[in-house]
Tab-separated table of C-alpha atoms in Angstrom:
chain	number	residue	atom	x	y	z
J	1052	MET	CA	-15.821	1.979	-6.176
J	1053	ARG	CA	-14.305	-1.368	-6.774
J	1054	THR	CA	-14.911	-4.024	-9.344
J	1055	THR	CA	-14.376	-7.452	-7.967
J	1056	VAL	CA	-13.605	-9.799	-10.789
J	1057	ASN	CA	-12.437	-12.906	-9.085
J	1058	LEU	CA	-11.850	-14.835	-12.235
J	1059	TYR	CA	-8.343	-15.607	-11.198
J	1060	CYS	CA	-8.154	-17.269	-7.843
J	1061	ASP	CA	-4.884	-17.845	-6.094
J	1062	LYS	CA	-4.864	-21.574	-6.058
J	1063	GLY	CA	-6.432	-24.635	-7.392
J	1064	VAL	CA	-8.578	-23.226	-10.161
J	1065	GLU	CA	-7.769	-25.147	-13.303
J	1066	PHE	CA	-10.007	-23.611	-15.879
J	1067	VAL	CA	-8.834	-20.052	-15.807
J	1068	SER	CA	-5.636	-18.846	-17.398
J	1069	LYS	CA	-3.088	-17.384	-15.113
J	1070	ILE	CA	-0.939	-14.716	-16.682
J	1071	LEU	CA	2.617	-14.711	-15.475
J	1072	VAL	CA	5.198	-12.112	-16.458
J	1073	VAL	CA	8.934	-12.709	-16.234
J	1074	THR	CA	10.545	-9.318	-15.885
J	1075	SER	CA	13.603	-7.575	-14.432
J	1076	GLY	CA	14.271	-4.117	-15.779
J	1077	LYS	CA	17.910	-4.879	-16.439
J	1078	GLY	CA	18.963	-6.904	-19.448
J	1079	GLY	CA	21.042	-10.048	-19.422
J	1080	VAL	CA	19.942	-11.316	-16.025
J	1081	GLY	CA	18.207	-14.420	-17.344
J	1082	LYS	CA	14.617	-13.482	-18.190
J	1083	THR	CA	14.437	-15.576	-21.332
J	1084	THR	CA	16.256	-18.523	-19.765
J	1085	THR	CA	13.780	-18.283	-16.887
J	1086	SER	CA	10.733	-17.934	-19.144
J	1087	ALA	CA	11.827	-21.007	-21.094
J	1088	ALA	CA	12.513	-23.039	-17.959
J	1089	ILE	CA	9.414	-22.022	-16.017
J	1090	SER	CA	7.040	-22.516	-18.948
J	1091	SER	CA	8.551	-25.930	-19.675
J	1092	GLY	CA	8.290	-26.864	-16.015
J	1093	LEU	CA	4.648	-25.844	-15.832
J	1094	ALA	CA	3.884	-27.853	-18.969
J	1095	MET	CA	5.706	-30.882	-17.568
J	1096	ALA	CA	3.555	-30.536	-14.464
J	1097	GLY	CA	0.553	-31.033	-16.720
J	1098	LYS	CA	-0.457	-27.400	-17.168
J	1099	LYS	CA	-1.288	-26.315	-20.676
J	1100	THR	CA	1.179	-23.493	-21.106
J	1101	VAL	CA	2.130	-20.927	-23.699
J	1102	VAL	CA	5.188	-18.728	-23.490
J	1103	ILE	CA	5.085	-15.421	-25.364
J	1104	ASP	CA	8.117	-13.423	-26.445
J	1105	PHE	CA	7.363	-9.709	-25.984
J	1106	ASP	CA	10.756	-8.556	-27.194
J	1107	VAL	CA	9.588	-7.147	-30.514
J	1108	GLY	CA	12.535	-6.522	-32.809
J	1109	LEU	CA	14.924	-8.702	-30.813
J	1110	ARG	CA	13.316	-12.080	-30.532
J	1111	ASN	CA	15.360	-14.746	-28.818
J	1112	LEU	CA	12.980	-16.967	-26.942
J	1113	ASP	CA	12.547	-19.093	-30.084
J	1114	LEU	CA	16.286	-19.888	-29.994
J	1115	ILE	CA	16.324	-20.756	-26.315
J	1116	MET	CA	13.278	-22.969	-26.831
J	1117	GLY	CA	14.827	-24.576	-29.910
J	1118	VAL	CA	11.952	-23.699	-32.240
J	1119	GLU	CA	13.640	-20.972	-34.328
J	1120	ARG	CA	13.325	-22.895	-37.590
J	1121	ARG	CA	9.613	-23.381	-37.169
J	1122	VAL	CA	8.658	-19.716	-36.781
J	1123	VAL	CA	6.202	-18.702	-39.477
J	1124	TYR	CA	3.925	-16.168	-37.840
J	1125	ASP	CA	4.408	-14.146	-34.688
J	1126	LEU	CA	2.646	-12.136	-32.002
J	1127	VAL	CA	2.382	-9.010	-34.146
J	1128	ASN	CA	0.896	-10.995	-37.063
J	1129	VAL	CA	-1.796	-12.255	-34.726
J	1130	ILE	CA	-2.506	-8.802	-33.321
J	1131	GLN	CA	-2.712	-7.296	-36.784
J	1132	GLY	CA	-4.946	-10.092	-38.050
J	1133	ASP	CA	-2.477	-11.440	-40.617
J	1134	ALA	CA	-2.540	-14.851	-39.005
J	1135	GLY	CA	-4.772	-16.783	-36.685
J	1136	LEU	CA	-3.592	-17.623	-33.210
J	1137	ASN	CA	-3.337	-21.317	-33.986
J	1138	GLN	CA	-1.208	-20.617	-37.043
J	1139	ALA	CA	1.267	-18.675	-34.936
J	1140	LEU	CA	1.476	-20.988	-31.934
J	1141	ILE	CA	4.405	-23.392	-32.174
J	1142	ARG	CA	3.920	-26.661	-30.378
J	1143	HIS	CA	7.047	-27.813	-28.591
J	1144	LYS	CA	8.159	-31.207	-29.869
J	1145	GLU	CA	9.718	-32.514	-26.701
J	1146	VAL	CA	7.367	-31.144	-24.038
J	1147	ASP	CA	3.655	-31.880	-24.180
J	1148	ASN	CA	1.242	-29.058	-23.354
J	1149	LEU	CA	3.835	-26.440	-24.276
J	1150	TYR	CA	3.464	-23.797	-26.969
J	1151	VAL	CA	5.605	-20.862	-28.032
J	1152	LEU	CA	4.345	-17.585	-29.461
J	1153	PRO	CA	7.372	-15.820	-30.948
J	1154	ALA	CA	8.040	-12.103	-31.147
J	1155	SER	CA	8.101	-10.235	-34.384
J	1156	GLN	CA	11.348	-9.004	-35.899
J	1157	THR	CA	9.664	-5.804	-37.037
J	1158	LYS	CA	11.335	-2.552	-36.137
J	1159	ASP	CA	7.993	-0.900	-35.579
J	1160	LYS	CA	7.888	-0.238	-31.861
J	1161	ASP	CA	4.182	0.561	-31.963
J	1162	ALA	CA	3.266	-2.819	-33.388
J	1163	LEU	CA	2.162	-3.942	-29.930
J	1164	THR	CA	-0.875	-2.261	-28.455
J	1165	GLU	CA	-2.567	-2.673	-25.125
J	1166	GLU	CA	-5.788	-3.618	-26.840
J	1167	GLY	CA	-4.127	-6.053	-29.234
J	1168	VAL	CA	-2.246	-7.831	-26.457
J	1169	GLY	CA	-5.436	-8.008	-24.416
J	1170	GLN	CA	-7.258	-9.665	-27.300
J	1171	VAL	CA	-4.523	-12.264	-27.805
J	1172	LEU	CA	-4.543	-13.104	-24.088
J	1173	GLU	CA	-8.305	-13.418	-24.209
J	1174	LYS	CA	-8.077	-15.857	-27.109
J	1175	LEU	CA	-5.473	-17.906	-25.287
J	1176	LYS	CA	-7.823	-18.094	-22.343
J	1177	GLU	CA	-10.565	-19.375	-24.634
J	1178	GLU	CA	-8.140	-21.988	-25.956
J	1179	GLY	CA	-7.949	-23.364	-22.435
J	1180	PHE	CA	-4.407	-22.443	-21.485
J	1181	ASP	CA	-3.712	-22.781	-17.787
J	1182	TYR	CA	-0.638	-20.564	-17.872
J	1183	VAL	CA	0.418	-17.745	-20.135
J	1184	VAL	CA	4.053	-16.853	-19.495
J	1185	CYS	CA	5.053	-13.419	-20.818
J	1186	ASP	CA	8.775	-13.020	-21.447
J	1187	SER	CA	9.400	-9.301	-21.000
J	1188	PRO	CA	12.046	-7.356	-22.895
J	1189	ALA	CA	14.647	-5.473	-20.864
J	1190	GLY	CA	14.042	-1.873	-19.891
J	1191	ILE	CA	10.902	-0.131	-18.739
J	1192	GLU	CA	9.634	1.002	-22.124
J	1193	ARG	CA	6.498	0.041	-23.987
J	1194	GLY	CA	7.328	-3.638	-24.594
J	1195	ALA	CA	8.137	-4.235	-20.939
J	1196	GLN	CA	5.039	-2.367	-19.809
J	1197	LEU	CA	2.799	-4.359	-22.139
J	1198	ALA	CA	4.357	-7.649	-21.050
J	1199	MET	CA	3.437	-6.948	-17.432
J	1200	TYR	CA	0.196	-5.019	-17.953
J	1201	TYR	CA	-2.253	-7.924	-17.774
J	1202	ALA	CA	-0.238	-10.070	-15.368
J	1203	ASP	CA	-1.723	-11.864	-12.390
J	1204	GLU	CA	1.677	-12.848	-11.067
J	1205	ALA	CA	5.167	-11.543	-11.699
J	1206	ILE	CA	8.511	-13.259	-11.450
J	1207	VAL	CA	11.136	-10.569	-10.960
J	1208	VAL	CA	14.493	-11.961	-12.018
J	1209	SER	CA	17.488	-10.466	-10.285
J	1210	ASN	CA	21.214	-11.155	-10.124
J	1211	PRO	CA	23.120	-10.598	-6.862
J	1212	GLU	CA	24.611	-7.447	-8.288
J	1213	ILE	CA	23.759	-3.836	-7.430
J	1214	SER	CA	22.466	-2.545	-10.751
J	1215	SER	CA	20.226	-5.559	-11.175
J	1216	VAL	CA	18.787	-5.207	-7.669
J	1217	ARG	CA	18.140	-1.526	-8.189
J	1218	ASP	CA	16.352	-2.170	-11.486
J	1219	SER	CA	14.308	-4.920	-9.874
J	1220	ASP	CA	13.142	-2.460	-7.266
J	1221	ARG	CA	12.070	-0.035	-9.961
J	1222	MET	CA	10.252	-2.778	-11.793
J	1223	LEU	CA	8.416	-3.697	-8.586
J	1224	GLY	CA	7.304	-0.085	-8.350
J	1225	ILE	CA	6.014	-0.207	-11.915
J	1226	LEU	CA	4.160	-3.472	-11.283
J	1227	ALA	CA	2.502	-1.863	-8.277
J	1228	SER	CA	1.449	1.285	-10.077
J	1229	LYS	CA	1.100	0.764	-13.824
J	1230	SER	CA	-0.392	-2.701	-14.251
J	1231	ARG	CA	-4.011	-3.345	-15.136
J	1232	ARG	CA	-4.616	-4.698	-11.646
J	1233	ALA	CA	-3.235	-1.520	-10.101
J	1234	LYS	CA	-5.200	0.734	-12.434
J	1235	GLU	CA	-8.469	-1.093	-11.981
J	1236	GLY	CA	-8.066	-1.360	-8.232
J	1237	GLU	CA	-7.973	-5.141	-8.128
J	1238	THR	CA	-5.816	-7.181	-5.801
J	1239	ALA	CA	-2.203	-6.447	-6.603
J	1240	ILE	CA	-0.036	-8.617	-8.825
J	1241	LYS	CA	1.450	-11.448	-6.811
J	1242	GLU	CA	5.190	-10.875	-6.847
J	1243	HIS	CA	7.968	-13.433	-6.713
J	1244	LEU	CA	11.701	-12.892	-6.583
J	1245	LEU	CA	13.884	-15.279	-8.533
J	1246	ILE	CA	17.604	-14.875	-7.967
J	1247	THR	CA	19.765	-16.095	-10.823
J	1248	ARG	CA	23.515	-16.522	-11.346
J	1249	TYR	CA	24.030	-17.038	-7.629
J	1250	ALA	CA	27.524	-18.092	-6.602
J	1251	ALA	CA	27.371	-19.413	-3.046
J	1252	ASP	CA	31.157	-19.541	-2.707
J	1253	ARG	CA	31.503	-15.866	-3.602
J	1254	VAL	CA	28.757	-15.005	-1.135
J	1255	GLY	CA	30.714	-16.928	1.487
J	1256	THR	CA	33.813	-14.815	0.878
J	1257	GLY	CA	31.825	-11.593	1.003
J	1258	GLU	CA	32.188	-10.755	-2.679
J	1259	MET	CA	28.556	-11.145	-3.586
J	1260	LEU	CA	25.232	-10.030	-2.145
J	1261	SER	CA	23.560	-12.875	-0.306
J	1262	VAL	CA	20.007	-14.150	-0.592
J	1263	GLU	CA	19.205	-12.491	2.763
J	1264	ASP	CA	20.672	-9.176	1.591
J	1265	MET	CA	18.493	-9.199	-1.493
J	1266	LEU	CA	15.376	-10.204	0.399
J	1267	GLU	CA	15.992	-7.487	2.955
J	1268	ILE	CA	16.322	-4.852	0.251
J	1269	LEU	CA	13.558	-5.949	-2.096
J	1270	ALA	CA	11.120	-7.458	0.428
J	1271	VAL	CA	9.463	-9.823	-2.037
J	1272	PRO	CA	8.807	-13.534	-1.367
J	1273	LEU	CA	11.547	-15.740	-2.743
J	1274	LEU	CA	10.553	-18.145	-5.498
J	1275	GLY	CA	13.954	-19.661	-6.032
J	1276	VAL	CA	17.692	-19.296	-6.319
J	1277	ILE	CA	19.309	-20.482	-9.537
J	1278	PRO	CA	23.031	-21.092	-9.131
J	1279	GLU	CA	25.576	-19.780	-11.612
J	1280	SER	CA	25.942	-22.802	-13.828
J	1281	ASN	CA	27.594	-24.012	-17.014
J	1282	ALA	CA	24.388	-25.841	-17.741
J	1283	VAL	CA	22.622	-22.614	-18.698
J	1284	LEU	CA	24.983	-21.834	-21.583
J	1285	GLN	CA	24.932	-25.448	-22.701
J	1286	ALA	CA	21.154	-25.427	-22.672
J	1287	SER	CA	20.966	-22.312	-24.802
J	1288	ASN	CA	23.596	-23.684	-27.182
J	1289	ALA	CA	21.419	-26.729	-27.654
J	1290	GLY	CA	18.103	-24.879	-27.744
J	1291	ARG	CA	16.760	-26.999	-24.950
J	1292	PRO	CA	15.361	-25.321	-21.793
J	1293	VAL	CA	17.735	-26.017	-18.911
J	1294	ILE	CA	14.959	-27.493	-16.778
J	1295	LEU	CA	14.784	-30.458	-19.176
J	1296	ASP	CA	18.164	-31.583	-17.921
J	1297	ASP	CA	17.252	-32.707	-14.442
J	1298	LYS	CA	20.805	-33.745	-13.646
J	1299	THR	CA	22.047	-30.168	-13.640
J	1300	ASP	CA	22.006	-27.832	-10.657
J	1301	ALA	CA	20.259	-25.046	-12.570
J	1302	GLY	CA	17.703	-27.492	-13.949
J	1303	GLN	CA	16.902	-28.766	-10.483
J	1304	ALA	CA	16.708	-25.257	-9.051
J	1305	TYR	CA	14.190	-24.270	-11.742
J	1306	GLU	CA	12.195	-27.393	-11.076
J	1307	ASP	CA	11.997	-26.418	-7.396
J	1308	ALA	CA	10.862	-22.931	-8.398
J	1309	VAL	CA	8.068	-24.320	-10.572
J	1310	ALA	CA	6.922	-26.564	-7.728
J	1311	ARG	CA	6.796	-23.540	-5.406
J	1312	LEU	CA	4.877	-21.599	-8.008
J	1313	LEU	CA	2.324	-24.385	-7.965
J	1314	GLY	CA	2.029	-24.131	-4.200
J	1315	GLU	CA	4.435	-26.816	-3.052
J	1316	GLU	CA	6.896	-26.118	-0.254
J	1317	ARG	CA	10.494	-26.944	-0.992
J	1318	PRO	CA	13.684	-25.999	0.819
J	1319	MET	CA	16.117	-23.753	-1.045
J	1320	ARG	CA	19.085	-25.589	-2.499
J	1321	PHE	CA	22.372	-24.374	-3.956
J	1322	ILE	CA	22.632	-21.404	-1.626
J	1323	GLU	CA	25.423	-22.767	0.509
J	1324	THR	CA	28.760	-24.055	-0.579
J	1325	GLU	CA	28.498	-27.167	1.524
J	1326	LYS	CA	26.494	-28.923	4.240
J	1327	LYS	CA	22.781	-29.240	4.586
J	1328	SER	CA	21.154	-25.982	3.738
J	1329	LEU	CA	20.048	-24.206	6.894
J	1330	LEU	CA	19.011	-21.087	5.025
J	1331	GLY	CA	16.898	-23.286	2.836
J	1332	ARG	CA	14.804	-24.126	5.831
J	1333	LEU	CA	14.672	-20.504	6.958
J	1334	PHE	CA	13.485	-19.295	3.588
J	1335	SER	CA	11.225	-22.099	2.548
J	1336	ARG	CA	7.951	-20.445	1.730
J	1337	SER	CA	5.034	-20.763	4.036
C	248	MET	CA	29.400	-23.438	13.064
C	249	GLY	CA	28.478	-22.837	9.468
C	250	LEU	CA	26.134	-20.117	10.506
C	251	LEU	CA	28.736	-18.444	12.715
C	252	ASP	CA	31.140	-18.385	9.807
C	253	ILE	CA	28.576	-16.580	7.745
C	254	PHE	CA	28.028	-13.964	10.410
C	255	ARG	CA	31.725	-13.493	10.873
C	256	SER	CA	32.497	-12.977	7.232
C	257	ARG	CA	29.538	-10.648	6.779
C	258	SER	CA	30.421	-8.453	9.723
C	259	GLU	CA	33.770	-7.685	8.151
C	260	ASP	CA	34.056	-4.903	5.660
C	261	THR	CA	33.488	-6.931	2.540
C	262	SER	CA	32.571	-5.594	-0.864
C	263	ALA	CA	29.173	-7.298	-0.628
C	264	LYS	CA	28.515	-5.354	2.547
C	265	ARG	CA	29.377	-2.104	0.819
C	266	ALA	CA	27.106	-3.040	-2.071
C	267	LYS	CA	24.257	-3.684	0.332
C	268	GLU	CA	24.720	-0.399	2.167
C	269	ARG	CA	24.877	1.569	-1.074
C	270	LEU	CA	21.762	-0.151	-2.338
C	271	GLN	CA	19.828	0.434	0.848
C	272	ILE	CA	20.561	4.143	0.783
C	273	LEU	CA	19.888	4.485	-2.924
C	274	ILE	CA	16.669	2.514	-2.923
C	275	ALA	CA	15.288	4.283	0.148
C	276	HIS	CA	16.035	7.552	-1.628
C	277	GLU	CA	14.476	6.469	-4.913
C	278	ARG	CA	11.361	5.204	-3.206
C	279	ALA	CA	11.016	8.483	-1.309
C	280	GLN	CA	11.660	10.505	-4.444
C	281	GLY	CA	8.601	9.151	-6.080
C	282	GLN	CA	10.244	6.673	-8.392
C	283	HIS	CA	7.438	4.419	-7.274
C	284	GLY	CA	4.678	6.649	-8.455
C	285	ALA	CA	4.663	9.137	-5.599
C	286	PRO	CA	3.353	12.516	-6.686
C	287	HIS	CA	5.820	14.895	-8.302
C	288	TYR	CA	4.733	17.785	-6.054
C	289	LEU	CA	5.858	15.926	-2.949
C	290	PRO	CA	9.241	17.622	-2.376
C	291	GLU	CA	7.730	21.088	-2.651
C	292	MET	CA	4.825	20.170	-0.417
C	293	GLN	CA	7.243	18.783	2.173
C	294	GLN	CA	9.104	22.064	2.206
C	295	GLU	CA	5.957	24.124	2.626
C	296	ILE	CA	4.571	21.938	5.379
C	297	LEU	CA	7.877	22.243	7.177
C	298	GLU	CA	7.692	26.040	6.943
C	299	VAL	CA	4.167	26.085	8.358
C	300	ILE	CA	5.219	23.904	11.276
C	301	ARG	CA	8.149	26.196	11.956
C	302	LYS	CA	5.822	29.136	12.378
C	303	TYR	CA	4.739	27.496	15.621
C	304	VAL	CA	7.423	25.099	16.754
C	305	HIS	CA	11.062	24.950	16.012
C	306	VAL	CA	11.872	21.560	14.579
C	307	GLU	CA	15.009	20.293	12.930
C	308	ASP	CA	14.932	18.982	9.380
C	309	ASP	CA	15.393	15.449	10.573
C	310	ALA	CA	12.526	15.677	13.066
C	311	VAL	CA	10.050	15.582	10.223
C	312	LYS	CA	9.482	12.412	8.282
C	313	PHE	CA	7.391	12.103	5.163
C	314	GLU	CA	6.339	8.814	3.730
C	315	VAL	CA	4.105	7.790	0.908
C	316	GLU	CA	2.660	4.345	1.108
C	317	HIS	CA	0.892	2.613	-1.719
C	318	ASN	CA	-1.978	0.402	-0.870
C	319	GLU	CA	-4.134	-1.647	-3.141
C	320	GLN	CA	-6.827	0.978	-3.276
C	321	PHE	CA	-5.309	4.193	-2.024
C	322	GLU	CA	-2.132	6.076	-1.374
C	323	LEU	CA	-1.319	7.069	2.144
C	324	PHE	CA	0.676	10.167	2.852
C	325	GLU	CA	2.183	9.979	6.287
C	326	LEU	CA	3.748	12.865	8.141
C	327	ASN	CA	5.550	12.319	11.409
C	328	ILE	CA	6.852	15.201	13.467
C	329	THR	CA	8.952	14.702	16.532
C	330	LEU	CA	8.293	17.731	18.707
C	331	PRO	CA	11.096	19.105	20.833
C	332	GLU	CA	11.095	18.373	24.576
C	333	LYS	CA	9.274	20.903	26.762
C	334	GLY	CA	11.470	23.881	27.374
C	335	GLU	CA	13.291	23.507	24.097
C	336	GLY	CA	12.272	25.279	20.973
C	337	SER	CA	10.222	28.430	20.816
C	338	GLY	CA	6.871	26.983	21.959
C	339	ARG	CA	5.165	30.321	21.627
C	340	GLN	CA	1.690	28.809	21.731
C	341	ASP	CA	2.394	27.327	25.149
C	342	ASP	CA	1.768	30.015	27.707
């Protein structure tokens, strides 16, 4: 028996929220940097977007987005009914169409519930958001599971490093078995691999796993490759998502990734030390 | 030329190559071990199925392959047995 709820179509439907989770398993690979960049990029492309920090107890997205001084209410306040959704949503000053829903600093791990998160997502849908980006905490515990539970699409962030790749594989397994879509027998979550902290020169000398290696192991379509870049630290220092600086390599790579997410085909950049990227053509998405 | 360089460097015994090999082995193992939601009874069931098969045909451990595949709507348990060539093995059902 199968319920077909085709509320979320793959492409071109503007009026239905698409829920996107940014996840990885391992910590420190760039989930929050990616959530900030991708949500900003979607908003700049004209999509009404909200990015939600699911890292209850260790919120950081507010800092990366540069809105830390404007946090009044948070996700848990909304779930528990202490604040309305619109009181908790922080409108980004620089990027139109972009809102941030911060995580709570509470130590109560049970503050998030499946039902509560579902209700918040439902309200966001009613508010007309095109994209809801869920910034997952590290690990595979409750917070991470709730961040991915309602997702329509998943961006799995991975570094070219063995422990990160292994954790990404585990997270892919969890997406395929424990998400709402898996449990309710709907079409599976659409998965994307985003490789971050890629150093093409070190790949060239055989010190680092290559894009092909990672694709061969994980077998997930490639959304983008973000090069190791000073711009990422500078962006977080300034509280300004790296994608806003379109002169930087990382900013441009994120912009490409957003375009691919929206269905555009773009060759991969920054994956070779020099010359025109041949691999870019090989791995451009069909 | 650029491409050839890549192939050359990657065919040498680099640390990236070792990382890839280790990962491939580990991940294949973890997937087979049910880290991806495969049933916990799988290893025991594999062993028992193998014993049943051996009542009739002699097969080596590596002649039997078990795989669990997850589909959108169902899980597929696949069992592949490579039977020994005629004349090998016990084949006591043959005559």
